Coordinates of C-alpha atoms and ligand atoms in Angstrom, one line a residue:
M1 CA 113.4 102.1 119.9
T2 CA 116.8 101.1 121.1
D3 CA 120.0 103.1 120.7
K4 CA 121.4 100.4 118.5
K5 CA 118.5 100.7 116.1
T6 CA 118.6 104.4 115.8
T7 CA 122.3 104.6 115.1
K8 CA 122.3 102.1 112.3
S9 CA 121.3 104.8 110.0
I10 CA 122.9 104.5 106.6
H11 CA 120.0 102.6 105.1
K12 CA 117.7 105.4 106.1
L13 CA 119.7 107.9 104.0
F14 CA 118.5 106.8 100.6
P15 CA 114.8 106.5 101.2
V16 CA 114.7 110.0 102.6
I17 CA 116.7 111.4 99.7
R18 CA 114.6 109.5 97.3
V19 CA 111.4 110.8 98.8
M20 CA 112.8 114.4 98.8
F21 CA 113.8 114.4 95.2
S22 CA 110.7 112.6 94.0
T23 CA 108.3 114.9 95.8
A24 CA 110.0 118.3 96.6
G25 CA 112.3 117.9 93.6
K26 CA 109.3 117.8 91.2
R27 CA 107.4 120.5 93.0
Y28 CA 110.3 122.9 93.3
P29 CA 113.0 122.1 90.7
W30 CA 114.4 125.6 90.9
F31 CA 115.4 125.1 94.5
F32 CA 117.8 122.3 93.4
V33 CA 119.1 124.2 90.4
L34 CA 119.9 127.2 92.6
E35 CA 121.5 125.0 95.3
S36 CA 123.8 123.6 92.7
A37 CA 124.8 127.1 91.6
K38 CA 125.5 128.1 95.2
T39 CA 127.6 125.0 95.7
L40 CA 129.8 125.9 92.7
V41 CA 130.3 129.5 94.0
Q42 CA 131.1 128.3 97.5
T43 CA 133.6 125.7 96.2
A44 CA 135.4 128.3 94.1
Q45 CA 135.7 130.8 97.0
P46 CA 138.7 129.4 99.0
F47 CA 140.7 128.6 95.9
L48 CA 140.9 132.2 94.9
G49 CA 142.9 133.1 98.1
I50 CA 144.9 129.8 98.1
L51 CA 146.1 130.3 94.5
V52 CA 146.6 134.1 94.4
T53 CA 147.9 134.9 97.9
P54 CA 151.2 133.0 97.6
L55 CA 151.9 134.9 94.3
L56 CA 151.3 138.2 96.1
V57 CA 153.5 137.2 99.1
D58 CA 156.4 136.0 97.0
E59 CA 156.2 139.1 94.9
L60 CA 156.3 141.3 98.0
C61 CA 159.2 139.3 99.4
G62 CA 161.0 139.3 96.0
Q63 CA 160.8 141.6 92.9
R64 CA 158.0 143.9 94.3
D65 CA 156.8 144.6 90.7
I66 CA 154.1 147.2 91.3
N67 CA 152.0 146.1 88.2
K68 CA 152.1 142.5 89.2
L69 CA 151.2 143.3 92.8
A70 CA 148.3 145.5 91.6
I71 CA 147.0 142.7 89.3
Y72 CA 147.2 140.0 92.1
A73 CA 145.5 142.3 94.6
A74 CA 142.8 143.3 92.0
V75 CA 142.0 139.6 91.1
L76 CA 141.9 138.7 94.8
I77 CA 139.6 141.6 95.9
M78 CA 137.4 141.7 92.8
G79 CA 137.1 137.9 92.7
E80 CA 136.2 137.7 96.4
C81 CA 133.6 140.5 95.9
I82 CA 131.9 138.9 92.9
L83 CA 131.8 135.5 94.5
Q84 CA 130.5 136.9 97.8
L85 CA 127.8 138.9 96.1
L86 CA 126.7 135.9 94.1
N87 CA 126.6 133.8 97.2
E88 CA 124.5 136.4 99.1
R89 CA 122.1 136.7 96.2
L90 CA 121.6 132.9 95.9
N91 CA 121.2 132.6 99.6
M92 CA 118.5 135.2 99.7
T93 CA 116.6 133.5 96.9
L94 CA 117.0 130.1 98.4
Q95 CA 115.8 131.1 101.8
K96 CA 112.3 131.6 100.3
Y97 CA 112.2 127.9 99.7
Q98 CA 112.6 127.0 103.3
E99 CA 109.0 127.9 104.3
R100 CA 107.7 126.5 101.0
L101 CA 109.3 123.2 101.6
D102 CA 108.3 123.1 105.3
N103 CA 104.7 123.8 104.3
Y104 CA 104.8 121.3 101.6
F105 CA 105.9 118.5 103.9
S106 CA 103.6 119.6 106.8
M107 CA 100.7 119.4 104.3
Q108 CA 101.7 115.9 103.2
I109 CA 101.7 114.8 106.8
S110 CA 98.3 116.4 107.4
L111 CA 96.8 114.9 104.3
H112 CA 98.2 111.5 105.2
S113 CA 97.0 111.6 108.8
M114 CA 93.5 112.6 107.6
G115 CA 93.5 109.6 105.3
L116 CA 94.8 107.1 107.9
D117 CA 92.6 104.2 108.9
F118 CA 90.3 105.5 111.6
Q119 CA 91.4 102.8 114.1
L120 CA 94.9 104.1 113.9
T121 CA 93.7 107.4 115.4
E122 CA 93.4 105.5 118.7
D123 CA 96.6 103.6 118.3
K124 CA 99.5 104.8 120.5
A125 CA 102.2 103.6 118.1
A126 CA 100.6 105.3 115.1
L127 CA 100.2 108.5 117.1
D128 CA 103.8 108.4 118.3
Q129 CA 104.8 107.8 114.7
L130 CA 102.8 110.9 113.6
E131 CA 104.5 113.0 116.2
K132 CA 108.0 111.7 115.2
A133 CA 107.2 112.4 111.6
R134 CA 106.1 115.9 112.4
T135 CA 109.1 116.8 114.6
G136 CA 111.5 114.7 112.6
M137 CA 110.7 116.4 109.3
T138 CA 110.8 119.9 110.9
W139 CA 112.9 121.0 114.0
Y140 CA 115.1 118.0 114.3
S141 CA 116.2 117.5 110.7
G142 CA 115.8 121.1 109.6
G143 CA 113.2 119.8 107.1
A144 CA 113.8 119.1 103.5
Y145 CA 115.6 122.4 103.2
G146 CA 118.1 121.6 105.9
I147 CA 118.7 118.1 104.4
A148 CA 119.2 119.4 100.9
E149 CA 121.6 122.0 102.2
Q150 CA 123.6 119.2 103.8
I151 CA 123.7 117.2 100.6
F152 CA 124.9 120.1 98.5
M153 CA 127.4 121.1 101.2
F154 CA 128.7 117.5 101.1
L155 CA 129.2 117.7 97.3
G156 CA 130.9 121.1 97.6
N157 CA 133.2 119.7 100.4
V158 CA 134.2 116.7 98.2
F159 CA 135.2 119.1 95.4
K160 CA 137.1 121.4 97.8
I161 CA 139.0 118.5 99.4
A162 CA 140.1 117.1 96.0
G163 CA 141.5 120.6 95.2
F164 CA 143.2 121.1 98.7
V165 CA 144.8 117.7 98.6
S166 CA 146.3 118.3 95.2
V167 CA 147.7 121.7 96.4
I168 CA 149.3 120.2 99.5
A169 CA 150.5 117.0 97.7
L170 CA 152.7 119.3 95.5
H171 CA 154.8 120.6 98.4
A172 CA 154.2 118.8 101.7
P173 CA 152.5 115.4 101.3
I174 CA 153.5 114.3 104.9
L175 CA 151.2 117.0 106.2
L176 CA 148.2 115.1 104.8
I177 CA 148.8 112.3 107.4
A178 CA 148.7 114.7 110.3
I179 CA 145.5 116.3 108.9
L180 CA 143.8 112.9 108.4
A181 CA 144.7 111.9 112.0
Y182 CA 143.1 115.0 113.4
V183 CA 140.0 114.5 111.2
A184 CA 139.6 110.9 112.3
V185 CA 139.7 111.9 116.0
N186 CA 137.3 114.7 115.4
G187 CA 134.9 112.5 113.5
L188 CA 134.9 109.9 116.2
L189 CA 133.9 112.5 118.8
T190 CA 131.2 114.0 116.6
S191 CA 129.8 110.5 116.1
R192 CA 129.6 110.1 119.9
C193 CA 127.7 113.3 120.2
N194 CA 125.3 112.4 117.5
K195 CA 124.5 109.1 119.3
V196 CA 123.6 110.9 122.4
E197 CA 121.4 113.4 120.5
L198 CA 119.5 110.6 118.8
L199 CA 118.9 108.8 122.1
S200 CA 117.7 112.0 123.6
Y201 CA 115.3 112.5 120.7
E202 CA 113.8 109.1 121.3
R203 CA 113.5 109.7 125.0
L204 CA 111.7 113.0 124.3
S205 CA 109.2 111.8 121.7
K206 CA 106.4 111.1 124.2
T207 CA 107.1 114.1 126.4
N208 CA 106.9 116.3 123.3
R209 CA 103.6 114.9 122.4
L210 CA 102.2 115.5 125.9
F211 CA 103.8 118.9 126.0
S212 CA 102.1 120.0 122.8
Y213 CA 98.8 118.4 123.9
F214 CA 98.7 120.3 127.2
G215 CA 100.3 123.5 125.8
W216 CA 98.4 123.9 122.6
E217 CA 95.7 121.5 121.8
I218 CA 93.8 121.9 125.0
V219 CA 93.8 125.6 124.7
N220 CA 91.4 125.1 121.8
F221 CA 88.2 126.8 122.7
R222 CA 86.2 123.6 122.1
Y223 CA 87.3 122.6 125.6
G224 CA 86.5 126.1 126.9
K225 CA 83.2 125.2 128.7
D226 CA 84.6 122.2 130.5
I227 CA 87.8 123.9 131.4
R228 CA 85.9 126.9 133.0
L229 CA 83.2 124.9 134.7
Y230 CA 85.5 122.3 136.2
D231 CA 88.2 124.9 136.9
A232 CA 90.7 122.8 135.0
R233 CA 93.0 125.7 134.2
R234 CA 95.4 125.2 137.1
M235 CA 95.7 121.5 136.5
L236 CA 96.4 122.0 132.8
V237 CA 99.0 124.7 133.4
D238 CA 100.6 122.5 136.1
K239 CA 100.8 119.6 133.7
W240 CA 102.2 121.9 131.0
E241 CA 104.9 123.1 133.4
K242 CA 105.6 119.5 134.4
Y243 CA 106.2 118.5 130.8
T244 CA 108.2 121.7 130.1
E245 CA 110.4 120.7 133.0
K246 CA 110.8 117.2 131.6
N247 CA 111.6 118.7 128.2
I248 CA 114.2 121.0 129.7
A249 CA 115.7 118.1 131.7
G250 CA 115.9 116.1 128.4
W251 CA 117.9 118.9 126.8
K252 CA 120.2 119.2 129.9
W253 CA 120.8 115.5 129.8
Q254 CA 121.9 115.8 126.2
S255 CA 124.3 118.7 126.8
D256 CA 125.7 117.0 130.0
H257 CA 126.4 113.8 128.0
T258 CA 128.1 115.6 125.1
Y259 CA 130.1 118.2 127.0
L260 CA 133.3 116.1 127.3
Y261 CA 133.3 115.1 123.7
R262 CA 133.1 118.8 122.6
L263 CA 135.9 119.7 124.9
F264 CA 138.2 117.1 123.4
Q265 CA 137.3 118.3 119.9
E266 CA 138.6 121.8 120.8
A267 CA 141.8 120.4 122.2
A268 CA 142.4 118.2 119.0
G269 CA 142.0 121.3 116.9
V270 CA 144.7 123.2 118.8
V271 CA 147.2 120.3 118.6
S272 CA 146.6 120.0 114.8
T273 CA 147.3 123.7 114.2
L274 CA 150.5 123.5 116.2
V275 CA 151.7 120.6 114.2
T276 CA 151.1 122.3 110.9
Y277 CA 152.9 125.5 111.8
A278 CA 155.9 123.6 113.3
Y279 CA 156.3 121.4 110.2
M280 CA 155.9 124.2 107.6
G281 CA 158.2 126.5 109.6
Y282 CA 160.8 123.7 109.6
L283 CA 160.5 123.4 105.7
V284 CA 160.9 127.2 105.3
I285 CA 164.0 127.2 107.6
R286 CA 165.5 124.3 105.6
G287 CA 164.8 126.4 102.4
A288 CA 162.5 123.7 101.0
I289 CA 159.7 126.1 100.4
S290 CA 159.2 129.9 99.9
I291 CA 157.4 132.2 102.3
G292 CA 154.5 132.4 99.7
T293 CA 154.3 128.6 99.7
F294 CA 154.4 128.6 103.5
T295 CA 151.3 130.8 103.6
Q296 CA 149.7 128.7 100.9
M297 CA 150.4 125.5 102.8
V298 CA 149.3 126.8 106.2
S299 CA 146.0 128.2 104.8
T300 CA 145.4 125.1 102.6
A301 CA 146.1 122.8 105.6
G302 CA 143.7 124.8 107.7
A303 CA 141.1 124.7 105.0
L304 CA 141.6 121.0 104.3
S305 CA 141.3 120.0 108.0
S306 CA 138.3 122.1 108.5
T307 CA 136.7 120.9 105.2
L308 CA 137.5 117.3 106.1
S309 CA 136.0 117.8 109.6
G310 CA 133.2 119.6 107.8
L311 CA 132.7 116.6 105.6
V312 CA 132.7 114.1 108.5
W313 CA 130.3 116.4 110.4
N314 CA 128.4 116.8 107.1
V315 CA 128.0 113.0 106.6
Q316 CA 127.1 112.5 110.3
E317 CA 124.7 115.4 110.2
L318 CA 123.2 114.2 107.0
M319 CA 122.7 110.7 108.5
K320 CA 121.3 112.2 111.7
R321 CA 118.9 114.5 109.8
C322 CA 117.9 111.6 107.5
N323 CA 117.3 109.5 110.6
Y324 CA 114.9 112.0 111.9
A325 CA 113.3 112.6 108.5
Y326 CA 113.1 108.8 108.0
E327 CA 110.3 108.9 110.6
Y328 CA 108.4 110.8 108.0
V329 CA 109.0 108.0 105.4
L330 CA 107.8 105.5 108.0
F331 CA 104.7 107.5 108.7
M332 CA 103.9 107.9 105.1
E333 CA 104.3 104.1 104.7
Y334 CA 102.5 103.2 108.0
P335 CA 100.9 99.8 107.5
E336 CA 97.2 99.9 106.9
A337 CA 95.1 98.8 109.9
I338 CA 92.5 97.1 107.6
P339 CA 93.0 95.5 104.2
K340 CA 91.4 97.3 101.2
G341 CA 89.8 95.7 98.2
C342 CA 89.3 97.0 94.8
A343 CA 85.9 95.7 93.6
P344 CA 83.5 98.5 92.5
V345 CA 80.5 99.0 94.7
P346 CA 77.1 98.3 92.9
R347 CA 75.0 101.4 92.2
G348 CA 71.8 102.1 94.0
E349 CA 70.3 100.8 97.2
H350 CA 72.1 97.9 99.0
T351 CA 71.3 94.8 101.0
I352 CA 73.4 94.8 104.1
E353 CA 74.1 91.7 106.1
F354 CA 76.0 91.1 109.4
R355 CA 76.9 87.4 109.6
G356 CA 78.0 86.2 113.0
V357 CA 79.9 89.4 113.7
T358 CA 82.0 89.4 116.9
F359 CA 84.2 92.4 117.8
A360 CA 86.6 93.4 120.5
Y361 CA 88.4 96.8 120.3
P362 CA 92.1 96.4 119.5
G363 CA 94.1 95.7 122.6
T364 CA 91.0 94.6 124.6
D365 CA 89.4 91.2 125.2
K366 CA 85.9 92.3 125.9
K367 CA 83.5 91.2 123.1
V368 CA 81.5 94.4 122.5
L369 CA 79.5 92.6 119.8
D370 CA 79.1 88.8 120.1
G371 CA 77.8 86.9 117.1
V372 CA 75.5 89.5 115.7
S373 CA 73.6 88.5 112.6
I374 CA 71.1 90.7 110.9
T375 CA 70.0 91.6 107.3
V376 CA 68.8 95.0 106.3
A377 CA 66.9 95.2 103.0
P378 CA 67.4 98.1 100.5
G379 CA 65.4 101.1 101.6
E380 CA 64.7 99.6 105.0
H381 CA 64.7 101.8 108.1
L382 CA 66.2 100.0 111.1
S383 CA 66.1 101.3 114.6
I384 CA 68.8 100.1 116.9
V385 CA 68.0 100.6 120.6
G386 CA 69.6 99.5 123.8
L387 CA 71.2 100.8 126.9
N388 CA 74.3 102.9 126.8
G389 CA 77.3 100.7 126.2
A390 CA 75.3 97.9 124.5
G391 CA 77.4 98.1 121.3
K392 CA 75.1 100.2 119.0
T393 CA 77.8 102.7 117.9
T394 CA 80.3 99.9 117.5
F395 CA 77.8 98.2 115.1
I396 CA 77.8 101.4 113.0
K397 CA 81.6 101.8 113.2
L398 CA 81.9 98.2 111.8
L399 CA 79.3 98.9 109.1
C400 CA 81.3 102.0 108.0
R401 CA 84.5 100.0 108.1
L402 CA 86.2 102.2 110.7
Y403 CA 87.1 98.8 112.2
D404 CA 86.9 95.2 110.9
P405 CA 85.1 92.5 112.8
T406 CA 87.2 90.2 114.9
E407 CA 85.1 87.2 113.7
G408 CA 82.3 86.8 111.2
E409 CA 81.8 89.1 108.2
I410 CA 79.7 91.9 106.9
L411 CA 78.3 91.7 103.4
M412 CA 76.9 94.3 101.1
D413 CA 74.9 93.0 98.2
G414 CA 76.2 89.5 98.9
R415 CA 79.9 90.4 98.9
S416 CA 82.2 90.9 101.8
I417 CA 82.7 94.6 102.3
K418 CA 86.5 94.0 102.6
E419 CA 86.5 93.3 98.8
Y420 CA 85.1 96.7 97.8
D421 CA 87.2 99.7 97.0
Y422 CA 87.5 101.4 100.4
G423 CA 87.0 105.0 99.2
E424 CA 84.0 104.0 97.1
Y425 CA 82.5 102.0 100.0
M426 CA 82.9 105.0 102.4
K427 CA 80.9 107.0 99.9
Q428 CA 77.8 104.8 100.5
F429 CA 77.3 106.2 104.0
A430 CA 76.4 109.5 105.5
P431 CA 76.5 109.1 109.3
V432 CA 75.7 111.8 111.9
F433 CA 77.6 110.6 115.0
Q434 CA 76.8 111.5 118.5
D435 CA 80.1 113.4 118.7
F436 CA 79.9 115.0 115.2
K437 CA 82.1 118.0 114.7
L438 CA 81.5 121.3 113.0
F439 CA 84.6 123.1 111.7
G440 CA 85.6 126.8 111.9
F441 CA 84.7 127.2 108.2
S442 CA 81.7 128.9 106.5
I443 CA 78.3 127.3 106.9
R444 CA 78.5 126.3 103.2
D445 CA 81.8 124.5 103.7
N446 CA 80.5 122.8 106.8
I447 CA 77.7 121.3 104.9
A448 CA 79.1 120.9 101.3
F449 CA 82.8 120.6 102.0
G450 CA 83.9 122.9 99.2
E451 CA 81.1 122.3 96.7
Q452 CA 79.2 125.3 95.4
D453 CA 75.7 124.1 94.7
D454 CA 73.9 126.9 96.5
A455 CA 70.4 126.2 95.1
R456 CA 70.6 122.7 96.6
L457 CA 72.1 124.0 99.8
E458 CA 69.3 126.5 100.3
E459 CA 66.7 123.9 99.6
L460 CA 68.3 121.7 102.2
L461 CA 68.4 124.5 104.7
K462 CA 64.7 124.9 104.3
L463 CA 64.2 121.2 104.8
V464 CA 66.2 121.2 108.1
E465 CA 64.5 124.5 109.0
L466 CA 67.8 126.5 109.2
D467 CA 66.7 128.8 106.3
K468 CA 65.4 131.5 108.6
M469 CA 68.5 131.5 110.8
V470 CA 70.8 131.7 107.8
G471 CA 68.6 134.3 106.1
K472 CA 69.1 136.7 108.9
L473 CA 72.9 136.6 108.6
E474 CA 74.6 139.3 106.6
K475 CA 77.0 137.0 104.9
G476 CA 74.4 134.2 104.6
L477 CA 76.1 130.8 103.7
D478 CA 79.5 132.5 103.9
T479 CA 79.1 133.2 107.6
R480 CA 81.7 131.4 109.6
V481 CA 80.7 128.9 112.2
Y482 CA 82.3 129.9 115.6
K483 CA 84.1 133.1 116.3
I484 CA 87.7 131.7 116.1
F485 CA 88.6 133.6 113.0
E486 CA 86.0 136.3 112.5
E487 CA 84.1 138.6 114.9
D488 CA 80.8 138.0 113.0
G489 CA 81.1 134.2 113.1
I490 CA 78.1 132.5 114.7
E491 CA 77.9 130.3 117.7
P492 CA 75.1 127.9 116.7
S493 CA 72.9 126.4 119.5
G494 CA 73.1 122.6 120.1
G495 CA 69.9 122.1 118.0
E496 CA 71.2 124.3 115.1
Q497 CA 74.5 122.3 115.1
Q498 CA 72.6 119.1 114.8
K499 CA 70.6 120.5 111.9
M500 CA 73.8 121.5 110.2
A501 CA 75.2 118.0 110.7
I502 CA 72.0 116.4 109.4
A503 CA 72.1 118.8 106.4
R504 CA 75.7 117.7 105.8
A505 CA 74.6 114.0 105.8
I506 CA 71.7 114.6 103.4
Y507 CA 73.8 116.8 101.1
K508 CA 76.2 113.9 100.6
D509 CA 73.4 112.1 98.9
T510 CA 74.3 108.5 99.8
P511 CA 72.3 105.3 99.6
V512 CA 72.6 104.8 103.4
L513 CA 72.0 107.4 106.1
I514 CA 72.8 106.9 109.8
L515 CA 71.7 108.9 112.8
D516 CA 73.7 107.8 115.7
E517 CA 72.3 109.6 118.7
P518 CA 73.4 113.1 117.8
T519 CA 70.3 114.0 119.9
A520 CA 71.4 112.4 123.2
A521 CA 71.6 115.8 124.8
L522 CA 68.0 116.6 123.8
D523 CA 64.9 115.8 125.8
P524 CA 62.9 112.8 124.5
V525 CA 60.2 115.0 122.8
A526 CA 62.8 117.2 121.0
E527 CA 64.7 114.1 120.0
Y528 CA 61.5 112.6 118.7
E529 CA 61.1 115.8 116.5
V530 CA 64.6 115.5 115.1
Y531 CA 64.0 111.8 114.2
R532 CA 60.6 112.6 112.6
Q533 CA 62.2 115.3 110.5
F534 CA 65.1 113.1 109.5
H535 CA 62.7 110.4 108.6
T536 CA 60.9 112.7 106.2
L537 CA 64.3 113.8 104.7
V538 CA 65.6 110.3 104.2
G539 CA 62.6 109.2 102.2
G540 CA 63.1 105.8 100.5
K541 CA 66.8 105.4 101.3
T542 CA 68.2 102.8 103.7
A543 CA 68.5 104.3 107.2
F544 CA 69.8 103.3 110.6
Y545 CA 68.6 105.2 113.6
I546 CA 70.4 104.6 116.9
S547 CA 69.1 105.6 120.3
H548 CA 69.1 104.5 123.9
R549 CA 65.5 105.9 123.8
L550 CA 62.7 104.9 121.6
S551 CA 62.2 108.2 119.7
S552 CA 62.9 106.7 116.3
C553 CA 61.1 103.3 116.6
R554 CA 57.8 104.5 115.3
F555 CA 59.3 105.5 112.0
C556 CA 61.2 102.3 111.4
D557 CA 60.3 99.1 109.6
R558 CA 62.2 97.0 112.1
I559 CA 63.8 97.4 115.5
A560 CA 66.9 95.6 116.8
V561 CA 67.3 95.7 120.6
F562 CA 71.0 95.4 121.6
A563 CA 71.9 94.0 125.0
D564 CA 75.3 92.8 126.0
G565 CA 76.7 92.8 122.5
K566 CA 73.9 90.6 121.1
I567 CA 70.6 91.3 119.3
A568 CA 68.3 90.4 122.1
E569 CA 65.0 91.2 120.3
Y570 CA 64.2 91.9 116.7
G571 CA 61.0 92.8 115.0
S572 CA 58.5 95.5 114.3
H573 CA 57.2 97.9 117.1
E574 CA 54.0 95.9 117.4
E575 CA 55.8 92.6 117.7
L576 CA 58.3 93.8 120.3
A577 CA 55.9 95.8 122.4
N578 CA 53.9 92.7 122.9
I579 CA 56.6 90.4 124.2
P580 CA 55.7 89.9 127.8
G581 CA 58.6 90.9 130.0
G582 CA 60.7 91.9 126.9
I583 CA 63.4 94.5 127.1
Y584 CA 61.7 96.6 124.4
A585 CA 58.2 96.2 126.0
E586 CA 59.7 97.4 129.4
M587 CA 61.5 100.3 127.8
F588 CA 58.4 101.3 125.9
A589 CA 56.2 101.1 129.0
A590 CA 58.7 103.3 130.9
Q591 CA 59.0 105.9 128.1
A592 CA 55.5 105.7 126.6
Q593 CA 54.4 109.0 128.1
Y594 CA 56.7 110.8 125.7
Y595 CA 55.6 109.1 122.5
K596 CA 51.8 108.9 122.9
Ligands
LIG601 P1 76.5 102.3 122.7 O1 76.6 103.0 121.4 O2 75.5 101.2 122.7 O3 76.3 103.2 123.8 P2 79.3 101.6 122.1 O4 79.3 100.8 120.9 O5 79.7 103.1 122.0 O6 77.9 101.5 122.9 O7 80.3 101.0 123.2 C1 80.2 99.6 123.5 C2 81.3 99.3 124.5 O8 82.6 99.4 123.8 C3 81.4 100.1 125.7 O9 81.7 99.3 126.8 C4 82.6 101.1 125.4 O10 83.2 101.4 126.6 C5 83.5 100.2 124.5 N1 84.2 101.0 123.6 C6 83.7 102.0 122.8 N2 84.7 102.6 122.0 C7 85.9 102.0 122.4 C8 87.2 102.1 122.0 N3 87.6 103.0 121.1 N4 88.2 101.3 122.6 C9 87.8 100.4 123.6 N5 86.5 100.3 124.0 C10 85.6 101.0 123.4

């Protein structure tokens, strides 16, 4: 993003404010009510001194009536105390909302990232946008809390300025011109600083992402084995240090480039104070105003110029903060990678057809699938075999609409899958991928994702032969997977993890089940066992079995042999095993020892 683009910020103000009020405003209405009360209190505070002090000073310089002096002093002190107490109390209550609002927006970002089209999880622009939304809606903008504070401060400042201008206009209107000149210079310098800060934020976006990747994500113990065995610790720490240095250099660049502006701001402040005192002193000497009015004018002039500068800073700060927070709006409105339909998906088993499907991953030219056509009947079990890299997983990703074909189309029950309601379509599939993940939740939540049908879960555990293992655990289904959070969490073996992932797929109770080589790490005989068991569990549902070995072929109605992105051979085991010189026949001959 260019400097020019980031500084044209006014149009970003309103979407951010709209989003804040329509979401956080509904969720936490009291926050906004209390902020309004605080603004009123803070607006009243300076006027107490401005209006009462001159009376006190003139009384001291004139009649010195003890009763009047006592009343003025009492109003001043009591009023100040009450307003201060109110302000403190409101501040204390309001601070509680900071964390609530931060959590609320972090949750919105997380929810939205989990629902993003899968293909965007590999898209650099989308990932950068996510990072910008995260940092933009927290540190940089001060979050919704920080933005709301600025909005209310702005309103308070407008009220105060109206009052100060009225007071000064009564006795020394010329002073208003000097104050305005100072504020204009100050505003210009603040605006320069803000431009530099925005530019610095843009420059640091990628570094920050790498910084948090090396610093935090990689420490996740899932990487633990590889880090230890390949002794990657030093390299990771070096990289973290490198990005820390880059980060620090970024901040230094920012402060170097704003230093002069800040210096000039200080100088302008000194000149403005000098001018005020000189002019007011002149008016007193000429007898145009009293000493009380002198103090009133000097303090009001000071208050006006600082409030005006505050207002300019306020507007710029608000725009700057909204610019950062606008990244959140952009992320929440990030364009979908694949179009979504709204047709309902027919109930029951489905006929699935790939019609001339060609696919290259976004940003690449290589056709991973090239004109693939195949029809799978309801309840059919299809085995997809082929060497690594032949395009088997890609075929499944397209079927599950994690990506859309580059050419051709996929149909379910005769209708393009693009026309179906996306959420409902996704509910038709329960895949177990090669890189399936278990979470640091309880066993129950890993399988049922929050549902509480224990009878069904136990039945399933028996089917996948995990019942004995779970039966031995003190907390049973409530035992946590992994030890990240609890000492008595379990570290399931590779085989047990697969069984849990399979139980999860079966629990989902979908018309189509997919086993995409979650067994690649097993030996052929153990893999054969997993597929045999899965075959029994799947029963009459449609199933896809994927493997670079032939473990599953015996259980399937048909076999599709993938080679170079095409279906090179297709038929039953008997048909393919008898094609002289065929890929399948050769694979079978090489692996037959395991399956006889
Ligand atoms: P298989 O499941 O048969 O082993 P895949 O479908 O996983 O093969 O991969 C087919 C080809 O697509 C491989 O060359 C692989 O490198 C490439 N590929 C897989 N995923 C991606 C991706 N996200 N981006 C780019 N290329 C990919």
